[in-house]
mmCIF file of C-alpha atoms in Angstrom:
data_model
loop_
_atom_site.group_PDB
_atom_site.id
_atom_site.type_symbol
_atom_site.label_atom_id
_atom_site.label_comp_id
_atom_site.label_asym_id
_atom_site.label_seq_id
_atom_site.Cartn_x
_atom_site.Cartn_y
_atom_site.Cartn_z
ATOM 1 C CA MET M 22 20.043 75.413 62.374
ATOM 2 C CA ALA M 23 21.877 78.801 64.038
ATOM 3 C CA VAL M 24 24.326 80.855 61.315
ATOM 4 C CA ASP M 25 26.974 83.719 63.510
ATOM 5 C CA ALA M 26 26.635 86.958 61.943
ATOM 6 C CA ILE M 27 30.627 88.887 61.872
ATOM 7 C CA LEU M 28 29.740 92.480 60.584
ATOM 8 C CA GLY M 29 31.704 95.110 59.327
ATOM 9 C CA VAL M 30 35.116 93.017 59.134
ATOM 10 C CA PRO M 31 37.716 95.760 57.550
ATOM 11 C CA TYR M 32 40.038 94.556 54.538
ATOM 12 C CA THR M 33 42.128 97.771 54.518
ATOM 13 C CA ALA M 34 43.781 100.509 56.366
ATOM 14 C CA ALA M 35 41.037 101.649 55.713
ATOM 15 C CA ALA M 36 38.612 100.650 59.170
ATOM 16 C CA GLU M 37 35.527 103.124 58.704
ATOM 17 C CA ASP M 38 34.675 102.562 55.625
ATOM 18 C CA PRO M 39 31.720 100.939 54.808
ATOM 19 C CA LEU M 40 32.073 100.138 50.951
ATOM 20 C CA LEU M 41 35.165 98.494 51.837
ATOM 21 C CA GLN M 42 34.280 95.749 54.966
ATOM 22 C CA PHE M 43 32.298 92.188 54.576
ATOM 23 C CA ASP M 44 30.674 90.053 56.460
ATOM 24 C CA CYS M 45 30.869 86.150 57.462
ATOM 25 C CA TYR M 46 28.719 84.148 57.795
ATOM 26 C CA THR M 47 28.696 80.809 59.002
ATOM 27 C CA SER M 48 26.988 77.664 60.876
ATOM 28 C CA SER M 49 27.147 76.457 63.709
ATOM 29 C CA GLU M 50 27.439 72.896 61.711
ATOM 30 C CA ALA M 51 30.838 73.892 59.562
ATOM 31 C CA VAL M 52 33.615 71.707 60.768
ATOM 32 C CA GLU M 53 37.001 72.632 61.368
ATOM 33 C CA GLN M 54 39.187 72.091 58.193
ATOM 34 C CA PRO M 55 42.675 71.967 58.154
ATOM 35 C CA ALA M 56 42.881 73.647 54.790
ATOM 36 C CA ALA M 57 40.450 76.651 55.421
ATOM 37 C CA GLY M 58 37.645 76.639 52.498
ATOM 38 C CA ALA M 59 35.282 79.449 52.493
ATOM 39 C CA LEU M 60 32.007 81.215 49.986
ATOM 40 C CA VAL M 61 32.819 84.992 48.816
ATOM 41 C CA PHE M 62 29.021 86.331 47.508
ATOM 42 C CA VAL M 63 30.228 89.351 45.596
ATOM 43 C CA HIS M 64 27.161 91.525 45.312
ATOM 44 C CA GLY M 65 25.964 93.077 41.867
ATOM 45 C CA GLY M 66 24.015 95.881 41.890
ATOM 46 C CA ALA M 67 25.768 98.094 37.928
ATOM 47 C CA TRP M 68 28.737 98.644 39.402
ATOM 48 C CA ARG M 69 27.321 102.012 41.168
ATOM 49 C CA SER M 70 24.246 100.438 44.139
ATOM 50 C CA GLU M 71 23.431 97.443 46.118
ATOM 51 C CA ASP M 72 25.446 96.567 49.407
ATOM 52 C CA LYS M 73 26.533 93.572 51.615
ATOM 53 C CA ALA M 74 23.584 93.667 53.599
ATOM 54 C CA ASP M 75 20.925 93.708 51.051
ATOM 55 C CA HIS M 76 22.642 89.913 50.934
ATOM 56 C CA ALA M 77 22.309 88.878 53.933
ATOM 57 C CA SER M 78 19.605 86.251 54.250
ATOM 58 C CA LEU M 79 21.568 84.529 51.038
ATOM 59 C CA ALA M 80 24.670 84.408 52.652
ATOM 60 C CA ARG M 81 22.181 82.389 55.203
ATOM 61 C CA ARG M 82 21.054 80.489 52.942
ATOM 62 C CA LEU M 83 24.575 79.591 51.907
ATOM 63 C CA ALA M 84 25.903 78.937 54.679
ATOM 64 C CA GLU M 85 22.938 77.104 55.789
ATOM 65 C CA THR M 86 22.907 75.121 52.739
ATOM 66 C CA THR M 87 26.689 73.554 52.217
ATOM 67 C CA LYS M 88 27.685 74.038 55.583
ATOM 68 C CA SER M 89 31.119 76.458 54.859
ATOM 69 C CA PRO M 90 31.552 79.613 56.128
ATOM 70 C CA VAL M 91 29.992 82.932 53.302
ATOM 71 C CA LEU M 92 31.657 86.152 53.090
ATOM 72 C CA VAL M 93 30.500 88.823 51.262
ATOM 73 C CA PRO M 94 32.037 91.929 51.153
ATOM 74 C CA ASN M 95 31.620 95.247 49.957
ATOM 75 C CA TYR M 96 32.749 97.300 47.641
ATOM 76 C CA ARG M 97 32.949 101.098 46.648
ATOM 77 C CA LEU M 98 30.728 102.048 44.308
ATOM 78 C CA THR M 99 30.811 104.802 41.281
ATOM 79 C CA ALA M 100 28.433 107.855 42.201
ATOM 80 C CA THR M 101 24.579 107.930 40.314
ATOM 81 C CA LYS M 102 25.325 112.060 39.753
ATOM 82 C CA ARG M 103 28.431 112.760 37.238
ATOM 83 C CA THR M 104 31.449 113.817 39.038
ATOM 84 C CA GLU M 105 35.021 115.326 37.652
ATOM 85 C CA HIS M 106 36.653 112.454 39.078
ATOM 86 C CA MET M 107 34.317 109.916 38.877
ATOM 87 C CA PHE M 108 35.368 106.206 40.231
ATOM 88 C CA ARG M 109 35.034 103.918 36.777
ATOM 89 C CA HIS M 110 36.287 99.695 36.737
ATOM 90 C CA PRO M 111 38.951 98.566 37.528
ATOM 91 C CA GLY M 112 38.122 100.166 41.444
ATOM 92 C CA HIS M 113 35.619 97.638 42.000
ATOM 93 C CA ALA M 114 37.674 95.055 41.092
ATOM 94 C CA GLN M 115 40.914 96.210 42.658
ATOM 95 C CA ASP M 116 38.490 96.360 45.751
ATOM 96 C CA ILE M 117 37.652 92.761 45.787
ATOM 97 C CA LEU M 118 41.205 91.551 44.722
ATOM 98 C CA ASP M 119 42.383 93.508 48.406
ATOM 99 C CA PHE M 120 39.840 92.164 49.327
ATOM 100 C CA LEU M 121 40.740 89.013 48.524
ATOM 101 C CA ARG M 122 44.259 89.198 49.541
ATOM 102 C CA PHE M 123 43.862 90.548 52.741
ATOM 103 C CA LEU M 124 41.795 86.458 53.456
ATOM 104 C CA GLU M 125 45.934 85.163 53.490
ATOM 105 C CA THR M 126 46.452 86.281 56.577
ATOM 106 C CA TRP M 127 42.846 86.186 57.496
ATOM 107 C CA ALA M 128 41.461 83.308 60.293
ATOM 108 C CA LEU M 129 38.390 82.650 58.953
ATOM 109 C CA PRO M 130 36.087 81.102 61.817
ATOM 110 C CA SER M 131 35.694 77.989 61.187
ATOM 111 C CA GLN M 132 39.333 77.244 62.122
ATOM 112 C CA PRO M 133 41.122 76.717 65.765
ATOM 113 C CA LYS M 134 41.289 80.289 67.647
ATOM 114 C CA GLY M 135 43.443 81.976 67.981
ATOM 115 C CA THR M 136 45.230 81.145 64.193
ATOM 116 C CA ALA M 137 45.248 83.248 60.947
ATOM 117 C CA ALA M 138 45.962 80.244 58.416
ATOM 118 C CA PRO M 139 45.897 81.763 55.278
ATOM 119 C CA VAL M 140 42.423 80.664 53.531
ATOM 120 C CA ARG M 141 43.460 77.890 51.033
ATOM 121 C CA SER M 142 40.291 77.018 49.190
ATOM 122 C CA LEU M 143 38.125 80.003 48.055
ATOM 123 C CA ILE M 144 35.117 79.178 45.913
ATOM 124 C CA LEU M 145 34.147 82.877 44.213
ATOM 125 C CA ILE M 146 30.114 83.733 43.471
ATOM 126 C CA GLY M 147 29.968 87.209 41.403
ATOM 127 C CA HIS M 148 26.326 87.719 40.433
ATOM 128 C CA SER M 149 25.567 90.433 36.935
ATOM 129 C CA CYS M 150 27.976 93.085 36.922
ATOM 130 C CA SER M 151 30.653 91.567 40.093
ATOM 131 C CA ALA M 152 30.162 88.217 36.842
ATOM 132 C CA HIS M 153 33.041 90.756 35.465
ATOM 133 C CA MET M 154 34.919 91.875 37.761
ATOM 134 C CA LEU M 155 35.602 87.746 38.790
ATOM 135 C CA ALA M 156 36.386 87.520 35.212
ATOM 136 C CA SER M 157 37.907 90.766 35.049
ATOM 137 C CA ILE M 158 40.828 89.715 37.332
ATOM 138 C CA PHE M 159 40.487 85.441 37.210
ATOM 139 C CA LEU M 160 40.609 85.284 33.538
ATOM 140 C CA ASP M 161 44.324 87.904 32.025
ATOM 141 C CA SER M 162 43.588 91.426 32.073
ATOM 142 C CA ASP M 163 47.269 92.406 31.969
ATOM 143 C CA HIS M 164 47.092 94.688 28.792
ATOM 144 C CA VAL M 165 44.140 96.190 29.911
ATOM 145 C CA THR M 166 43.645 96.608 33.583
ATOM 146 C CA PRO M 167 47.618 95.573 34.765
ATOM 147 C CA SER M 168 46.791 96.029 38.882
ATOM 148 C CA LEU M 169 43.759 93.158 38.854
ATOM 149 C CA CYS M 170 46.766 90.726 38.162
ATOM 150 C CA PRO M 171 46.318 88.196 41.627
ATOM 151 C CA PRO M 172 48.859 87.224 43.645
ATOM 152 C CA PRO M 173 50.454 82.877 42.690
ATOM 153 C CA GLN M 174 48.268 82.613 45.909
ATOM 154 C CA LEU M 175 45.301 84.076 45.374
ATOM 155 C CA LEU M 176 45.063 82.527 42.086
ATOM 156 C CA LYS M 177 45.962 78.130 43.874
ATOM 157 C CA ALA M 178 42.987 78.910 45.994
ATOM 158 C CA VAL M 179 40.075 79.488 43.634
ATOM 159 C CA LYS M 180 38.826 76.150 43.201
ATOM 160 C CA GLY M 181 35.711 77.437 41.733
ATOM 161 C CA ILE M 182 34.027 80.628 39.871
ATOM 162 C CA VAL M 183 30.373 80.578 39.691
ATOM 163 C CA MET M 184 29.159 83.762 37.430
ATOM 164 C CA SER M 185 24.811 83.918 37.199
ATOM 165 C CA GLU M 186 23.819 86.697 35.249
ATOM 166 C CA GLY M 187 26.614 87.937 33.565
ATOM 167 C CA ILE M 188 27.886 91.248 31.789
ATOM 168 C CA TYR M 189 31.125 90.205 29.824
ATOM 169 C CA ASP M 190 30.982 91.910 26.435
ATOM 170 C CA ILE M 191 30.154 96.035 26.994
ATOM 171 C CA GLY M 192 29.667 96.433 23.793
ATOM 172 C CA LEU M 193 27.141 93.550 22.536
ATOM 173 C CA LEU M 194 25.311 93.892 26.380
ATOM 174 C CA LEU M 195 25.154 98.066 24.021
ATOM 175 C CA LYS M 196 23.209 96.647 21.352
ATOM 176 C CA THR M 197 20.039 94.813 22.848
ATOM 177 C CA PHE M 198 20.393 97.408 25.659
ATOM 178 C CA PRO M 199 21.325 101.079 24.408
ATOM 179 C CA LYS M 200 20.352 102.833 27.259
ATOM 180 C CA TYR M 201 22.636 101.475 29.260
ATOM 181 C CA ALA M 202 25.764 103.365 28.068
ATOM 182 C CA ASP M 203 23.960 106.835 29.544
ATOM 183 C CA TRP M 204 22.744 104.563 32.692
ATOM 184 C CA PHE M 205 25.545 102.872 34.103
ATOM 185 C CA ILE M 206 27.886 102.614 31.545
ATOM 186 C CA GLU M 207 29.186 105.625 30.439
ATOM 187 C CA ASP M 208 29.546 106.269 34.793
ATOM 188 C CA ALA M 209 31.644 103.108 35.434
ATOM 189 C CA PHE M 210 33.146 102.818 32.461
ATOM 190 C CA GLY M 211 33.976 105.795 31.005
ATOM 191 C CA VAL M 212 32.347 107.682 27.584
ATOM 192 C CA ARG M 213 34.368 105.575 24.778
ATOM 193 C CA ASP M 214 34.310 105.111 20.775
ATOM 194 C CA ASP M 215 36.191 102.087 20.728
ATOM 195 C CA ASP M 216 32.246 99.876 21.315
ATOM 196 C CA TYR M 217 34.687 98.814 25.179
ATOM 197 C CA ALA M 218 36.006 96.312 23.204
ATOM 198 C CA PRO M 219 39.273 96.545 25.838
ATOM 199 C CA PHE M 220 36.998 95.187 28.713
ATOM 200 C CA ASP M 221 35.151 91.982 26.576
ATOM 201 C CA VAL M 222 36.229 89.770 29.097
ATOM 202 C CA SER M 223 34.631 87.350 26.922
ATOM 203 C CA LYS M 224 37.841 87.578 24.442
ATOM 204 C CA TYR M 225 40.157 87.095 27.239
ATOM 205 C CA ALA M 226 43.270 84.713 28.025
ATOM 206 C CA SER M 227 43.789 81.626 30.332
ATOM 207 C CA ARG M 228 46.177 83.334 33.628
ATOM 208 C CA THR M 229 48.752 80.376 33.188
ATOM 209 C CA THR M 230 47.927 77.477 35.462
ATOM 210 C CA THR M 231 51.560 75.714 36.218
ATOM 211 C CA GLY M 232 51.491 73.874 38.784
ATOM 212 C CA ARG M 233 48.042 74.664 40.866
ATOM 213 C CA ASP M 234 44.990 72.922 40.091
ATOM 214 C CA PRO M 235 42.416 74.326 37.553
ATOM 215 C CA ILE M 236 39.582 76.595 38.295
ATOM 216 C CA SER M 237 36.491 74.943 37.584
ATOM 217 C CA TRP M 238 33.214 77.683 36.309
ATOM 218 C CA LEU M 239 30.111 77.285 36.333
ATOM 219 C CA VAL M 240 27.756 79.492 34.463
ATOM 220 C CA LEU M 241 23.948 80.722 35.498
ATOM 221 C CA HIS M 242 21.298 82.657 33.404
ATOM 222 C CA SER M 243 17.839 82.282 34.187
ATOM 223 C CA LYS M 244 15.463 82.617 31.337
ATOM 224 C CA ALA M 245 13.149 84.980 33.083
ATOM 225 C CA ASP M 246 15.941 87.958 33.019
ATOM 226 C CA THR M 247 14.542 90.197 31.101
ATOM 227 C CA LEU M 248 17.481 92.772 32.447
ATOM 228 C CA ILE M 249 20.297 90.783 30.652
ATOM 229 C CA ASP M 250 20.395 88.677 28.060
ATOM 230 C CA ILE M 251 21.162 84.825 27.680
ATOM 231 C CA PRO M 252 24.119 85.188 24.667
ATOM 232 C CA GLN M 253 25.448 87.234 27.472
ATOM 233 C CA SER M 254 26.267 84.271 29.493
ATOM 234 C CA GLN M 255 27.050 81.936 26.174
ATOM 235 C CA LYS M 256 29.197 83.855 24.620
ATOM 236 C CA MET M 257 31.233 84.052 28.706
ATOM 237 C CA TYR M 258 30.449 79.924 28.617
ATOM 238 C CA ASP M 259 31.804 79.423 24.706
ATOM 239 C CA ARG M 260 34.698 81.131 25.372
ATOM 240 C CA LEU M 261 35.711 78.890 28.472
ATOM 241 C CA ILE M 262 35.696 75.766 26.709
ATOM 242 C CA GLU M 263 37.531 77.331 23.905
ATOM 243 C CA LEU M 264 40.464 78.534 26.272
ATOM 244 C CA ASN M 265 40.263 75.199 28.603
ATOM 245 C CA ARG M 266 39.642 72.453 25.098
ATOM 246 C CA GLY M 267 40.713 69.301 25.785
ATOM 247 C CA GLN M 268 40.109 69.031 29.853
ATOM 248 C CA THR M 269 36.758 71.455 30.101
ATOM 249 C CA GLU M 270 35.479 68.101 31.529
ATOM 250 C CA GLY M 271 33.285 68.900 35.013
ATOM 251 C CA ARG M 272 35.334 72.041 34.530
ATOM 252 C CA ILE M 273 33.216 74.341 32.509
ATOM 253 C CA LEU M 274 29.744 74.046 33.311
ATOM 254 C CA HIS M 275 26.759 76.479 32.494
ATOM 255 C CA ASP M 276 22.659 76.278 33.256
ATOM 256 C CA PHE M 277 20.863 78.002 31.453
ATOM 257 C CA GLY M 278 17.483 76.155 32.624
ATOM 258 C CA SER M 279 17.028 75.592 35.839
ATOM 259 C CA LEU M 280 16.424 79.075 37.472
ATOM 260 C CA LYS M 281 13.457 80.454 35.742
ATOM 261 C CA ASP M 282 13.038 84.475 37.926
ATOM 262 C CA GLU M 283 13.889 87.980 37.644
ATOM 263 C CA HIS M 284 17.125 88.949 37.473
ATOM 264 C CA ASP M 285 17.771 89.595 40.796
ATOM 265 C CA ASP M 286 14.514 87.411 42.666
ATOM 266 C CA ILE M 287 16.893 84.267 41.767
ATOM 267 C CA LEU M 288 18.539 85.083 44.653
ATOM 268 C CA ARG M 289 16.115 84.415 47.131
ATOM 269 C CA GLY M 290 15.230 81.509 45.106
ATOM 270 C CA ASP M 291 15.651 77.745 46.874
ATOM 271 C CA GLU M 292 16.716 76.923 43.508
ATOM 272 C CA TYR M 293 20.348 78.699 42.833
ATOM 273 C CA VAL M 294 21.393 77.662 46.459
ATOM 274 C CA ALA M 295 20.351 74.113 45.636
ATOM 275 C CA LEU M 296 23.184 75.052 42.301
ATOM 276 C CA ILE M 297 25.208 75.870 44.229
ATOM 277 C CA LYS M 298 25.672 73.681 46.761
ATOM 278 C CA GLU M 299 25.288 71.271 43.706
ATOM 279 C CA PHE M 300 28.769 72.837 42.596
ATOM 280 C CA VAL M 301 30.983 72.952 46.231
ATOM 281 C CA GLY M 302 29.822 69.394 46.101
ATOM 282 C CA HIS M 303 31.617 69.109 42.696
ATOM 283 C CA VAL M 304 34.296 70.899 43.346
ATOM 284 C CA HIS M 305 35.019 69.507 47.137
ATOM 285 C CA GLY M 306 35.054 65.910 45.068
ATOM 286 C CA CYS M 307 31.405 65.000 46.740
ATOM 287 C CA THR M 308 29.300 65.306 44.172
ATOM 288 C CA THR M 309 29.697 64.547 40.008
ATOM 289 C CA PRO M 310 27.045 67.412 37.776
ATOM 290 C CA GLN M 311 26.433 66.650 34.561
ATOM 291 C CA ASP M 312 28.426 66.913 32.122
ATOM 292 C CA ALA M 313 28.688 70.753 30.646
ATOM 293 C CA ALA M 314 27.356 69.869 27.115
ATOM 294 C CA SER M 315 23.791 67.797 28.545
ATOM 295 C CA LEU M 316 22.369 70.839 30.036
ATOM 296 C CA PRO M 317 19.742 73.254 29.007
#
């Protein structure tokens, strides 16, 4: 199956900056839809490394499997050597929010030529640090980072969010992996004496859902991950259950058993793509996955 790629699409006025561009992958079997839809994969890399090109193979496999366009954005990164003016949170998440807002006026390749209808259906995938970014945008972080508040039309467009091997509670992370403070946390968030509590997305509230379909969430974690431990994902999953009590069935899902590879190796395996495909089908009403409570 052929997959077409459009590379280096700018999403800000800084058209020549590769860190503010995205790639689009479209299957030859993608179907034109009145309600334009796409998957978005946001790469990880500890807020300081990786590039959209690193995930071209995953994007192609997702496009082939789901028959949906797959968009992979870059964002600006924190420097690996400390300088006086470090690029820090929420800057990375702000770039991703700017990208998502850009999609409101960008025509997906699966749409008829010459059209530029808003993207009306998005499923977002955040891996590692980008799970924290997506949670900072789509949960209520206004008391800490008000610039990350998404517009109502974007909230309406996002139907599902997948978060894999995520970082959610930085304080808890540093208790388990204290060397991460000097490695990347202090660079990305600054040196703090409050245990990074303001940035604990597993304590954030929901954003207002009046007038829109609630977002479905899937939290994934591999038992073989030695870089981020399962308590991070367990705490995030528990919080989503708490926030959506009474309406969680089929909407708040988790799987901590199917993935059996290391932190980034899961992105190269077939099981990750299969889990995303199942979730996409569920969000679009095509499949019914197991209830979250029955998953491993």
